[in-house]
Short mmCIF file of C-alpha atoms and ligand atoms in Angstrom, two decimals:
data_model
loop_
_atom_site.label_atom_id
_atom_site.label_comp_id
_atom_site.label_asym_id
_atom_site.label_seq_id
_atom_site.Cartn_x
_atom_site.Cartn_y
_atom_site.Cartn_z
CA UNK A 1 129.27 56.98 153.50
CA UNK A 2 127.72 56.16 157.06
CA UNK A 3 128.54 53.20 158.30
CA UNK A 4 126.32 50.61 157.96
CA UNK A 5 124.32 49.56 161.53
CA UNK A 6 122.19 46.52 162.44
CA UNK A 7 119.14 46.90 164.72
CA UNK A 8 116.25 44.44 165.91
CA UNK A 9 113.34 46.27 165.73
CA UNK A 10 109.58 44.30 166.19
CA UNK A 11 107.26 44.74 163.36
CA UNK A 12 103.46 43.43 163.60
CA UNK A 13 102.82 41.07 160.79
CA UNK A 14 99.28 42.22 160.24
CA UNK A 15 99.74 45.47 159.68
CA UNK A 16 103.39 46.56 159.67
CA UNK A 17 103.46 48.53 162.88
CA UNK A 18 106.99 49.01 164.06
CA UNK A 19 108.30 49.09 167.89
CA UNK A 20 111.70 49.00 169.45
CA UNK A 21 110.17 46.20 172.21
CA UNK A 22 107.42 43.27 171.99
CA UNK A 23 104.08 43.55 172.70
CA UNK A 24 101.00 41.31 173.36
CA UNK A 25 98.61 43.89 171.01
CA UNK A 26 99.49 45.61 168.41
CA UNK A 27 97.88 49.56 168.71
CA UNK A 28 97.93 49.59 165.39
CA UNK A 29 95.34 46.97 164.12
CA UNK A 30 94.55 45.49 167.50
CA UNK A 31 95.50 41.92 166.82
CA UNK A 32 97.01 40.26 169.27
CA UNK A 33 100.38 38.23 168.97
CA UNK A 34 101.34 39.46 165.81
CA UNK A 35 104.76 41.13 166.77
CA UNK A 36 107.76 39.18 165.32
CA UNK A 37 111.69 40.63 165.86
CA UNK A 38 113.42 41.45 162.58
CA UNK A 39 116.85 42.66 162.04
CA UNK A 40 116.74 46.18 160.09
CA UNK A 41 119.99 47.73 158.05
CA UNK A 42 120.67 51.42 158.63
CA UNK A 43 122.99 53.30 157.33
CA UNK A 44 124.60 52.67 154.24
CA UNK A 45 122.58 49.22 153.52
CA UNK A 46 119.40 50.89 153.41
CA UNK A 47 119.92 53.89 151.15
CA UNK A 48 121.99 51.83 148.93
CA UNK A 49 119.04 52.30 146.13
CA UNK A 50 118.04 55.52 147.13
CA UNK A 51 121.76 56.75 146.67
CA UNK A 52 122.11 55.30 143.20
CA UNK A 53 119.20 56.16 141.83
CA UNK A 54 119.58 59.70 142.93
CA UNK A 55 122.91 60.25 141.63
CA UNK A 56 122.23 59.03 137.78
CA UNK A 57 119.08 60.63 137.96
CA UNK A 58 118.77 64.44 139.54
CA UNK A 59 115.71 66.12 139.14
CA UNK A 60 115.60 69.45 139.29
CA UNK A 61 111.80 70.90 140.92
CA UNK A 62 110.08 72.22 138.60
CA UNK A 63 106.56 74.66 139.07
CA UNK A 64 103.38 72.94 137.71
CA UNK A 65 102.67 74.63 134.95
CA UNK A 66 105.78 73.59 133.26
CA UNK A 67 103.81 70.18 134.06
CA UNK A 68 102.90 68.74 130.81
CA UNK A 69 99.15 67.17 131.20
CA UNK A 70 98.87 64.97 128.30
CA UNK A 71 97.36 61.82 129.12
CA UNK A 72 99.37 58.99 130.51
CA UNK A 73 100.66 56.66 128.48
CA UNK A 74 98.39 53.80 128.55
CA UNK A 75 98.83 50.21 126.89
CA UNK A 76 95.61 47.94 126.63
CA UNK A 77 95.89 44.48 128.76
CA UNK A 78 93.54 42.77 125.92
CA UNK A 79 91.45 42.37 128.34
CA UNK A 80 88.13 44.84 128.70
CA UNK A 81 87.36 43.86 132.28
CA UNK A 82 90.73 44.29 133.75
CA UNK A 83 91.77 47.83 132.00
CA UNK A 84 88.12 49.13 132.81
CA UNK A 85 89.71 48.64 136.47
CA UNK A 86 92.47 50.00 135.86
CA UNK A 87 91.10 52.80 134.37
CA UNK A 88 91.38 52.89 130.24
CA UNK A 89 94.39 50.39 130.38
CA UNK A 90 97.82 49.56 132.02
CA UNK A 91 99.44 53.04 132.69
CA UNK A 92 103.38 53.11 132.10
CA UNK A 93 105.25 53.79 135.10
CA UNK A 94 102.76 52.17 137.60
CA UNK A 95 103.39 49.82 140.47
CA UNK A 96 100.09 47.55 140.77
CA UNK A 97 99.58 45.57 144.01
CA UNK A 98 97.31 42.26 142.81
CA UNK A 99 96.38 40.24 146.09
CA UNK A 100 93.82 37.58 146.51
CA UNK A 101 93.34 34.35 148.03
CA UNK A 102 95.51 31.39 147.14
CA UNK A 103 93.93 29.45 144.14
CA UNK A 104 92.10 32.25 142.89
CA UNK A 105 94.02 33.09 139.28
CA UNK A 106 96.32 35.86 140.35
CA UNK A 107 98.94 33.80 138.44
CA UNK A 108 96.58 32.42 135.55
CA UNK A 109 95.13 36.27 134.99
CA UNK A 110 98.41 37.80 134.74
CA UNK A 111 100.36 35.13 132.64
CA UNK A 112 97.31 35.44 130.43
CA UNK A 113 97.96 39.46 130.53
CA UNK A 114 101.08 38.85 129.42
CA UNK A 115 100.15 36.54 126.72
CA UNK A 116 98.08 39.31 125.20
CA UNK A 117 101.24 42.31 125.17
CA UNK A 118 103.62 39.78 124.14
CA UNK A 119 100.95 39.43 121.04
CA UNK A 120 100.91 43.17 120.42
CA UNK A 121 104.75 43.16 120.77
CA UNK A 122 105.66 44.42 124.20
CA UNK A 123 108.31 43.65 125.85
CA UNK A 124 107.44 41.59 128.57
CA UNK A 125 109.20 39.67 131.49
CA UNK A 126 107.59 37.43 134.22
CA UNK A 127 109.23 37.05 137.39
CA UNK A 128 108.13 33.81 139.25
CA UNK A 129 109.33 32.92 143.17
CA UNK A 130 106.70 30.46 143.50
CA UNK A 131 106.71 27.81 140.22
CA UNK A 132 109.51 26.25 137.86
CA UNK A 133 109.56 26.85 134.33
CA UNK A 134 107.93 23.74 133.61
CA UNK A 135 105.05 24.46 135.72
CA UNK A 136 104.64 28.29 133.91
CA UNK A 137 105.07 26.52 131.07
CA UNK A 138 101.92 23.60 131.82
CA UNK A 139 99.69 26.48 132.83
CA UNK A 140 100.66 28.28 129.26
CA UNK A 141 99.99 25.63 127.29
CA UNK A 142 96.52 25.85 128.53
CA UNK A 143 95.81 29.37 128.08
CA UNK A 144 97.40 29.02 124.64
CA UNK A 145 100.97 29.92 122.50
CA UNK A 146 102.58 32.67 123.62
CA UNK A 147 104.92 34.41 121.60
CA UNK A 148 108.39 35.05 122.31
CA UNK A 149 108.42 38.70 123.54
CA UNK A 150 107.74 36.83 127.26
CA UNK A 151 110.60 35.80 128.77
CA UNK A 152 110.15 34.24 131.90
CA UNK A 153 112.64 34.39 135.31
CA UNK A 154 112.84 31.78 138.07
CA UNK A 155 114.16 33.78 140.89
CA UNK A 156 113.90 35.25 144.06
CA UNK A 157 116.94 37.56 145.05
CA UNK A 158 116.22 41.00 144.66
CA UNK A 159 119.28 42.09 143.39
CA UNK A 160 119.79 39.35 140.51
CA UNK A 161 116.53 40.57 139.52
CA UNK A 162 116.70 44.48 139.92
CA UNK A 163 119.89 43.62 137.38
CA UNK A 164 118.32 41.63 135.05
CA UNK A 165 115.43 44.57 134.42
CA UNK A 166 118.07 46.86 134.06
CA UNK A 167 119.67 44.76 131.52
CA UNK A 168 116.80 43.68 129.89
CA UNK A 169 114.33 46.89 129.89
CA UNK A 170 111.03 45.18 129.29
CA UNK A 171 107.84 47.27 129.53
CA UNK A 172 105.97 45.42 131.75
CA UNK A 173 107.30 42.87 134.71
CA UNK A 174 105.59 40.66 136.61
CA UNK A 175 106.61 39.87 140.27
CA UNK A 176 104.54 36.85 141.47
CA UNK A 177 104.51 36.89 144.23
CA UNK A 178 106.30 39.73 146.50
CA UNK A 179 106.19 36.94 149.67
CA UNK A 180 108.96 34.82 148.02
CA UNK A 181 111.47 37.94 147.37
CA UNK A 182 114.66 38.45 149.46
CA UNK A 183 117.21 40.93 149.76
CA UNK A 184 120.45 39.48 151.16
CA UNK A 185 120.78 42.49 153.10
CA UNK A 186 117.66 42.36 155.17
CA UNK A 187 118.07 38.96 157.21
CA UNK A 188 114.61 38.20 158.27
CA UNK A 189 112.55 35.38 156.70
CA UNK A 190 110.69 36.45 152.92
CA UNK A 191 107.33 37.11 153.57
CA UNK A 192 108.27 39.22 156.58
CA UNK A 193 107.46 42.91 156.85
CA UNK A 194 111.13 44.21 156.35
CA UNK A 195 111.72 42.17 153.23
CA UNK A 196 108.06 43.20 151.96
CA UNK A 197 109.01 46.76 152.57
CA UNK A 198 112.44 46.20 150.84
CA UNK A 199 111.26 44.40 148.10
CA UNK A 200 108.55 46.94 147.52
CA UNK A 201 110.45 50.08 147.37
CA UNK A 202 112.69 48.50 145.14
CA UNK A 203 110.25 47.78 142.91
CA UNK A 204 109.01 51.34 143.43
CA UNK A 205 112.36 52.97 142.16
CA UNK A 206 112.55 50.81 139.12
CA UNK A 207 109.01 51.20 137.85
CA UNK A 208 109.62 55.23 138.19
CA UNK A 209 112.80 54.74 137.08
CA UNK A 210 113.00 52.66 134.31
CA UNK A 211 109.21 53.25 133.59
CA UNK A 212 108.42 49.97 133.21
CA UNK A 213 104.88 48.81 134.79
CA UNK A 214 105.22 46.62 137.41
CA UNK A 215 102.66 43.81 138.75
CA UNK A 216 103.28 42.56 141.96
CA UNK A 217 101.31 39.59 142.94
CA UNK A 218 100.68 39.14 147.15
CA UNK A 219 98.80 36.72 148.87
CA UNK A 220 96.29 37.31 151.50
CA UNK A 221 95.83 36.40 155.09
CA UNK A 222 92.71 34.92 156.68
CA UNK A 223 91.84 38.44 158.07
CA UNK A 224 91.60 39.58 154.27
CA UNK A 225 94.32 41.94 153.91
CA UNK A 226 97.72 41.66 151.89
CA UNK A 227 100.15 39.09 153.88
CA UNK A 228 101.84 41.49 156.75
CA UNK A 229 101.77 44.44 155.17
CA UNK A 230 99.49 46.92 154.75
CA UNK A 231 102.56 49.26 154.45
CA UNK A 232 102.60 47.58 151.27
CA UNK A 233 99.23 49.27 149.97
CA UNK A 234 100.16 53.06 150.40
CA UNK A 235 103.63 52.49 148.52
CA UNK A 236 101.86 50.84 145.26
CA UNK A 237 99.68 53.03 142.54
CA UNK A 238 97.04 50.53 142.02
CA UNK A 239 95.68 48.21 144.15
CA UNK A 240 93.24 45.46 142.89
CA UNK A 241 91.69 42.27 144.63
CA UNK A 242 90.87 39.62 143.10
CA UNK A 243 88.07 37.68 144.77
CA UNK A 244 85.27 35.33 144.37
CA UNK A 245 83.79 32.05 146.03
CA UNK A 246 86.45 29.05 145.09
CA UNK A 247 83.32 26.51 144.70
CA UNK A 248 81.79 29.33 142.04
CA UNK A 249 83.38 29.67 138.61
CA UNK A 250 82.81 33.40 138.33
CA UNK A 251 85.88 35.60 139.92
CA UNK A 252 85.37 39.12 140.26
CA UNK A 253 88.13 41.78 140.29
CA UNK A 254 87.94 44.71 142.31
CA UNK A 255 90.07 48.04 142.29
CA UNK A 256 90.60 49.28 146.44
CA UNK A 257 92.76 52.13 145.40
CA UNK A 258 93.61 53.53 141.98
CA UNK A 259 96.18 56.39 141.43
CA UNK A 260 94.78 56.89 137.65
CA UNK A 261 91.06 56.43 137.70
CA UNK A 262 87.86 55.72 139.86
CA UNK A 263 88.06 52.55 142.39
CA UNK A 264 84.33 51.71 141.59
CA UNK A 265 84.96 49.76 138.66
CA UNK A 266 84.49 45.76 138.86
CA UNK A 267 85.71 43.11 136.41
CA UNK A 268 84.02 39.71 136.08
CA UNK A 269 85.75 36.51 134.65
CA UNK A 270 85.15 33.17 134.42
CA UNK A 271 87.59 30.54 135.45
CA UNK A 272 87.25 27.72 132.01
CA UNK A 273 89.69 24.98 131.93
CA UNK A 274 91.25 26.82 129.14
CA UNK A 275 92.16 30.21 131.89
CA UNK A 276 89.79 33.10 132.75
CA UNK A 277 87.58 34.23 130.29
CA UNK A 278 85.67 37.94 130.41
CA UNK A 279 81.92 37.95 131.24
CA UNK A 280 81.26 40.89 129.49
CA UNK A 281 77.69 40.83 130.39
CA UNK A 282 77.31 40.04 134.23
CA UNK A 283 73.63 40.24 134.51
CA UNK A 284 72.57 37.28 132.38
CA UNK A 285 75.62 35.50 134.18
CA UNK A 286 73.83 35.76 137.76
CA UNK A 287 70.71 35.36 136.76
CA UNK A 288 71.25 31.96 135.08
CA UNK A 289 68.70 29.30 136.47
CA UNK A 290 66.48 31.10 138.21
CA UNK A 291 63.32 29.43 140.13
CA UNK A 292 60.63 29.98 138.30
CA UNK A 293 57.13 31.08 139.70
CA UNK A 294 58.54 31.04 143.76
CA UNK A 295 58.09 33.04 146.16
CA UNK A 296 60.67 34.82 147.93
CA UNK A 297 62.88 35.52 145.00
CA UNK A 298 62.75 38.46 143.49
CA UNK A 299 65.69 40.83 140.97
CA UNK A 300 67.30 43.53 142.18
CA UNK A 301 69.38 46.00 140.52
CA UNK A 302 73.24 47.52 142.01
CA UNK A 303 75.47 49.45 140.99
CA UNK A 304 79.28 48.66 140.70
CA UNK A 305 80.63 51.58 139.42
CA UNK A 306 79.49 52.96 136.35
CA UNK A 307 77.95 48.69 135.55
CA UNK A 308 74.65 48.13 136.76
CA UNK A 309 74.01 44.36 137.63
CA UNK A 310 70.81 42.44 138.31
CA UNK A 311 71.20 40.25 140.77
CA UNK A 312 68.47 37.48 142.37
CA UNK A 313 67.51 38.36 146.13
CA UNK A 314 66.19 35.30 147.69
CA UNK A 315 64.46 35.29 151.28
CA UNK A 316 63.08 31.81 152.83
CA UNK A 317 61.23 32.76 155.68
CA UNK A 318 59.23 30.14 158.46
CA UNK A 319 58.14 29.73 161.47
CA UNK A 320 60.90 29.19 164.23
CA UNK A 321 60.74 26.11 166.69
CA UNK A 322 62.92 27.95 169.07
CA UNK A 323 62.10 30.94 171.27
CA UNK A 324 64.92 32.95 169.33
CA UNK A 325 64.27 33.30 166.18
CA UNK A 326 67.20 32.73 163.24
CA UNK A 327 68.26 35.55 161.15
CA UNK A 328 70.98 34.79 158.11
CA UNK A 329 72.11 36.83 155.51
CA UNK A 330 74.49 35.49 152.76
CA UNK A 331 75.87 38.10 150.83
CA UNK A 332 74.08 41.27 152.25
CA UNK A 333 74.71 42.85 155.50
CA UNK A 334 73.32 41.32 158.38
CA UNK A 335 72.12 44.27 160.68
CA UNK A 336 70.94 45.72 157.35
CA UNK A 337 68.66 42.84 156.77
CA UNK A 338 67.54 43.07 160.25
CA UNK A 339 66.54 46.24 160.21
CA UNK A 340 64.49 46.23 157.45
CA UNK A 341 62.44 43.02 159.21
CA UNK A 342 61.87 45.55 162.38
CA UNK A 343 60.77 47.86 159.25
CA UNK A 344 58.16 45.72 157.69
CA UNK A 345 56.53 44.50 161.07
CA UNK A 346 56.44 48.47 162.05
CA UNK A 347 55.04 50.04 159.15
CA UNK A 348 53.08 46.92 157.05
CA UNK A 349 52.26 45.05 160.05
CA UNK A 350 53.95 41.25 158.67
CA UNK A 351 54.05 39.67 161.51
CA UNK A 352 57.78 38.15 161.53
CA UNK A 353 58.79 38.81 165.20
CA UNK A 354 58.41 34.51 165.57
CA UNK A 355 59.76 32.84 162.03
CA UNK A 356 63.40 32.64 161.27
CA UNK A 357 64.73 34.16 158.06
CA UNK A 358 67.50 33.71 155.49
CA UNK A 359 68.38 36.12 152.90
CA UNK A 360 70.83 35.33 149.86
CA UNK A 361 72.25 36.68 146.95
CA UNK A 362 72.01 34.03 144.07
CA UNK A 363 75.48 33.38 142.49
CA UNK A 364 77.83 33.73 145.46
CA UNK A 365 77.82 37.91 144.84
CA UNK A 366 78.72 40.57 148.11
CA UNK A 367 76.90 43.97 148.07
CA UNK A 368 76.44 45.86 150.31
CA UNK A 369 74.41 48.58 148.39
CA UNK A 370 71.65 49.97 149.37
CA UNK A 371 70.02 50.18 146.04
CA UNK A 372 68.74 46.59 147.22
CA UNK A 373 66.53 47.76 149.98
CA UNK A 374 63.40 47.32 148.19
CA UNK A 375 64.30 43.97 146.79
CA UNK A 376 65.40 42.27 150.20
CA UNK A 377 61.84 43.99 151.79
CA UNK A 378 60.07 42.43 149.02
CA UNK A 379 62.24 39.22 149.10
CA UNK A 380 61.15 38.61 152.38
CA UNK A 381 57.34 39.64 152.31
CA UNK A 382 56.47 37.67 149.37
CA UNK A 383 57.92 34.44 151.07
CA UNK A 384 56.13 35.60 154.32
CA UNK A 385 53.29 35.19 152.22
CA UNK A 386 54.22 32.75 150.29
CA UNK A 387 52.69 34.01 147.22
CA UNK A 388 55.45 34.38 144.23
CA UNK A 389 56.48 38.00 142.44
CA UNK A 390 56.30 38.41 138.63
CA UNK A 391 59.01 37.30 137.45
CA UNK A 392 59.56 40.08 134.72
CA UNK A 393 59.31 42.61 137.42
CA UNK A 394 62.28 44.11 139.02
CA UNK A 395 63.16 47.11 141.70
CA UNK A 396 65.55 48.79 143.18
CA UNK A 397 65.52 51.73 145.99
CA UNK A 398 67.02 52.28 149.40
CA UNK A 399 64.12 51.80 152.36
CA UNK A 400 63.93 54.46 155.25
CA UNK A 401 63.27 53.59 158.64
CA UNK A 402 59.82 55.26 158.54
CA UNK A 403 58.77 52.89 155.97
CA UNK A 404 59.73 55.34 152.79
CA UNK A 405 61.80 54.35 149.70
CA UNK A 406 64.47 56.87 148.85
CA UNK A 407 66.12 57.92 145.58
CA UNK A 408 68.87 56.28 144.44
CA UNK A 409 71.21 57.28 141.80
CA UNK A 410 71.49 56.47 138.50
CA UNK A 411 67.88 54.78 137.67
CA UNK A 412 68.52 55.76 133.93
CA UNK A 413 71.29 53.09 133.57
CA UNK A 414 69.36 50.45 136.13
CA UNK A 415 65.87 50.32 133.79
CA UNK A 416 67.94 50.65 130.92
CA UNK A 417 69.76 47.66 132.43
CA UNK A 418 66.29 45.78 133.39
CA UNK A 419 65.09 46.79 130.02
CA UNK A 420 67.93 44.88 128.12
CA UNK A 421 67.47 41.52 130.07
CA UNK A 422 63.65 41.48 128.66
CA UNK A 423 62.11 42.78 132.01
CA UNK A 424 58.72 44.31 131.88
CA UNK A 425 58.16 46.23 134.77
CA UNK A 426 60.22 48.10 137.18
CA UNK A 427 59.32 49.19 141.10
CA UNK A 428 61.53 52.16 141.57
CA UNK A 429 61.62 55.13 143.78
CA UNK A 430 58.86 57.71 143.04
CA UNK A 431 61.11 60.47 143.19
CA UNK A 432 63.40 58.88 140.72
CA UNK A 433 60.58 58.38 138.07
CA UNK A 434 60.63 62.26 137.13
CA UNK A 435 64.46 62.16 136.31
CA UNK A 436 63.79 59.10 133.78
CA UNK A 437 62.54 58.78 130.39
CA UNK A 438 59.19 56.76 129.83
CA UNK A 439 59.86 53.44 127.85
CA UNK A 440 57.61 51.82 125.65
CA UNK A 441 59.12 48.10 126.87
CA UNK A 442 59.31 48.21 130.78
CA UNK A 443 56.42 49.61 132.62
CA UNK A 444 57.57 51.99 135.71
CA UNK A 445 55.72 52.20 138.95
CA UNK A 446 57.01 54.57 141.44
CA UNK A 447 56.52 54.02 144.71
CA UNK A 448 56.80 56.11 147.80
CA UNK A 449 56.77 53.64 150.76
CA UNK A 450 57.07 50.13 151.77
CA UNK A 451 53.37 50.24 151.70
CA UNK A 452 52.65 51.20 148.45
CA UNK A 453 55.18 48.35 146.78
CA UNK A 454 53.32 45.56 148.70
CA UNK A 455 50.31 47.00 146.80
CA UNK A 456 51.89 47.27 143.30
CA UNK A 457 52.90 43.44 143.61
CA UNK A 458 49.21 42.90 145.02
P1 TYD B 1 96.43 30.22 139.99
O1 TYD B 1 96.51 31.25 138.92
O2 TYD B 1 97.56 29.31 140.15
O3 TYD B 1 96.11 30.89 141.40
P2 TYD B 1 96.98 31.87 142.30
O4 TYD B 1 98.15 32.31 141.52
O5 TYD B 1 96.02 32.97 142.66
O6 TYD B 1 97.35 31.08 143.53
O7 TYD B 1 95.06 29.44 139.69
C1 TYD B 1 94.89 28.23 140.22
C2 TYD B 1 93.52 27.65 139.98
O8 TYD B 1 92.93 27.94 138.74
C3 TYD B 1 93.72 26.19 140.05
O9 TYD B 1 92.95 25.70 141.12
C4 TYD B 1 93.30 25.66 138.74
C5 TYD B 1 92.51 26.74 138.11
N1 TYD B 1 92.72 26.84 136.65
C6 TYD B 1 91.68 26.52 135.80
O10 TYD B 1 90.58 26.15 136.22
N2 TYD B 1 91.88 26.65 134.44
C7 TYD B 1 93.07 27.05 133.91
O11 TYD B 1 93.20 27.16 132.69
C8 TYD B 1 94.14 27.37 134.82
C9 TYD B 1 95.47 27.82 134.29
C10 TYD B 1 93.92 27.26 136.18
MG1 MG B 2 100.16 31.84 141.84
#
């Protein structure tokens, strides 16, 4: 065996970029002042796992048609929003990466995952760096009894707990979170790109190992990504982010790469005092107290994944008392709403060039689709002229820079959407109104420019 060999090497604790000498800015992600000096293992410390796993285990390669292509084994989460994520369900084998802010529920949705196999009699053991028994225990007895299949771990040394799965085989194990695990081995700080790495592989080897699913739990930095690593993300199956505003009780769970199914999907919960609860019906969730009869709100309908969601545009526009007139969006994109200002004052003549204007997305929500064209356009004209849109009316389309409204996919499942929530009409693309069945309860008008939806709305 080769003899084991230390090294400092500098890793960049944004991104995990690796260089034998310091530098001011990283080439990787461009951040400046992120490389920190860690001391690496090589040799025989390193390939420790590697070597054992490979000896008990030899596969021989095998061609794919000896592949069988039965479904993965999948076990349900009990909870309809997070295995829609996930795909149809938690598949065995898998190595999910959960990050999010601090505060957010990582811990509360995942203790409450496991409170729903240990129910249906898996196996399953939660792994906690971060909080004493007795605080697990606090946040349990909120989210109700849970049955003894759990059995809970207060622990942060890798190797203590690579033993204890072996010993124990649960199906499912919880890491929370991967920031707090050390291996002796690696003597930087936890948290630090080398341990992350470590900790991470390890992880890797046992879930295809043992097939046990794995959850790891990691935090995120200011910039948004994963603590340090984003080496981290290409060595996990799964990745999900859980997000949402901390003042807003809605939290919204997001799939950024998925290994067994489509990275569109979106799960909504509710944080209750009594732990997360599913909103299975989004929709009437964001539109809850709207403003009745005022001008500058109007619904819009997007697409996350296969869900449609109505969602309440608002636009407050007025005359500015500078020279420079204020532009905000809140949950849209900025340049977007922009150009769609330069859009109307081009091709309908509303005269904005002088008033500042704020756009928002009721409830807190981020999308960036643009489905919601129409509905910002519309948003802001009808405050312009301050003269309120019906508020049983709805629309959806993407606006051209000549003025026209394009097709968007999936109308079908937007009306039928629209139709559901006791909307009456619907301002959609004109091209889209061919692909869609008439309905006797929600009165289509398709529309072909910017133009021609001022008119419908009179
Ligand atoms: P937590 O799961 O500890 O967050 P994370 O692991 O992502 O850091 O969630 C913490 C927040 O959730 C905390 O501010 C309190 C709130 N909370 C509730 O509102 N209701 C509950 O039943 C629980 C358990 C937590
Ligand atoms: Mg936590």
């Amino acid at each position: 065996m080769a003899k084991a060999k230390k090294a400092t090497v500098f890793f960049c604790q944004e991104c995990g970029y690796e260089s034998a000498k310091w530098m001011g800015q990283c080439p990787g992600c461009k951040q400046w002042n992120t490389f920190v000096e860690e001391t690496v293992v090589t040799g025989s410390g390193t390939n420790k796992h590697a070597g054992s796993v490979s000896h008990t285990e030899r596969r021989e390669p095998s061609c794919l048609s000896s592949v069988s292509t039965d479904e993965e084994e999948r076990m349900t989460s009990g909870m309809e929003e997070l295995d829609r994520v996930l795909g149809g369900g938690i598949v065995q084998g898998s190595l999910t990466l959960v990050g999010g802010d601090p505060g957010i529920g990582k811990s509360t949705l995942l203790l409450q995952v496991c409170k729903n196999l240990s129910d249906t009699e898996h196996k399953v053991l939660y792994i906690s760096g971060e909080e004493s028994l007795k605080q697990i225990k606090i946040r349990a007895n909120r989210i109700g009894k849970i049955s003894d299949n759990l059995l809970l771990l207060c622990e942060t040394n890798l190797e203590i707990i690579e033993d204890t799965i072996r010993r124990i085989k649960p199906e499912v194990v919880i890491i929370d979170s991967i920031q707090t695990m050390y291996h002796e081995e690696v003597s930087s700080a936890p948290g630090s790109v080398s341990q992350v790495r470590e900790s991470t592989s390890t992880f890797l080897q046992l879930a295809k190992g043992l097939n046990v699913s794995i959850f790891i739990v990691g935090h995120v930095t200011k910039e948004g990504t994963v603590a340090g690593p984003r080496v981290l993300e290409h060595m996990v199956d799964t990745v999900l982010y859980f997000e949402g505003d901390r003042y807003a009780s809605y939290r919204i769970l997001r799939g950024v790469k998925n290994r067994f199914g489509s990275t569109n999907e979106i799960g909504v919960f509710e944080m209750r005092s009594e732990g997360l609860t599913e909103v299975k019906n989004p929709s009437e969730f964001m539109l809850n107290g709207r403003p009745e009869d005022a001008s500058g709100s109007v619904v819009a309908c997007s697409m996350e994944g296969t869900r449609p969601i109505l969602i309440e545009i608002q636009a407050l526009v007025c005359r500015s008392n500078f020279g420079f007139p204020k532009r905000q969006a809140i949950g849209t994109d900025y340049n977007r709403v922009n150009l769609l200002m330069a859009v109307l004052e081009k091709r309908v003549g509303l005269q904005t060039a002088d008033c500042d204007a704020y756009v928002n997305l009721a409830g807190g929500m981020k999308i960036q689709e643009p489905a919601l064209d129409l509905g910002i356009v519309m948003a802001i004209a009808s405050s312009f002229k301050n003269r309120p849109i019906d508020e049983k009316t709805i629309c959806f389309g993407e606006v051209g820079l000549s003025g026209e409204v394009r097709a968007v996919a999936m109308a079908e499942q937007r009306i039928q959407e629209a139709e559901k929530l006791g909307f009456t009409t619907c301002i959609l693309p004109r091209v889209c109104l061919d692909q869609v069945k008439k309905k006797p309860g929600i009165k289509l008008i398709g529309v072909s420019s910017v133009q021609d939806a001022m008119e419908a709305i009179g």
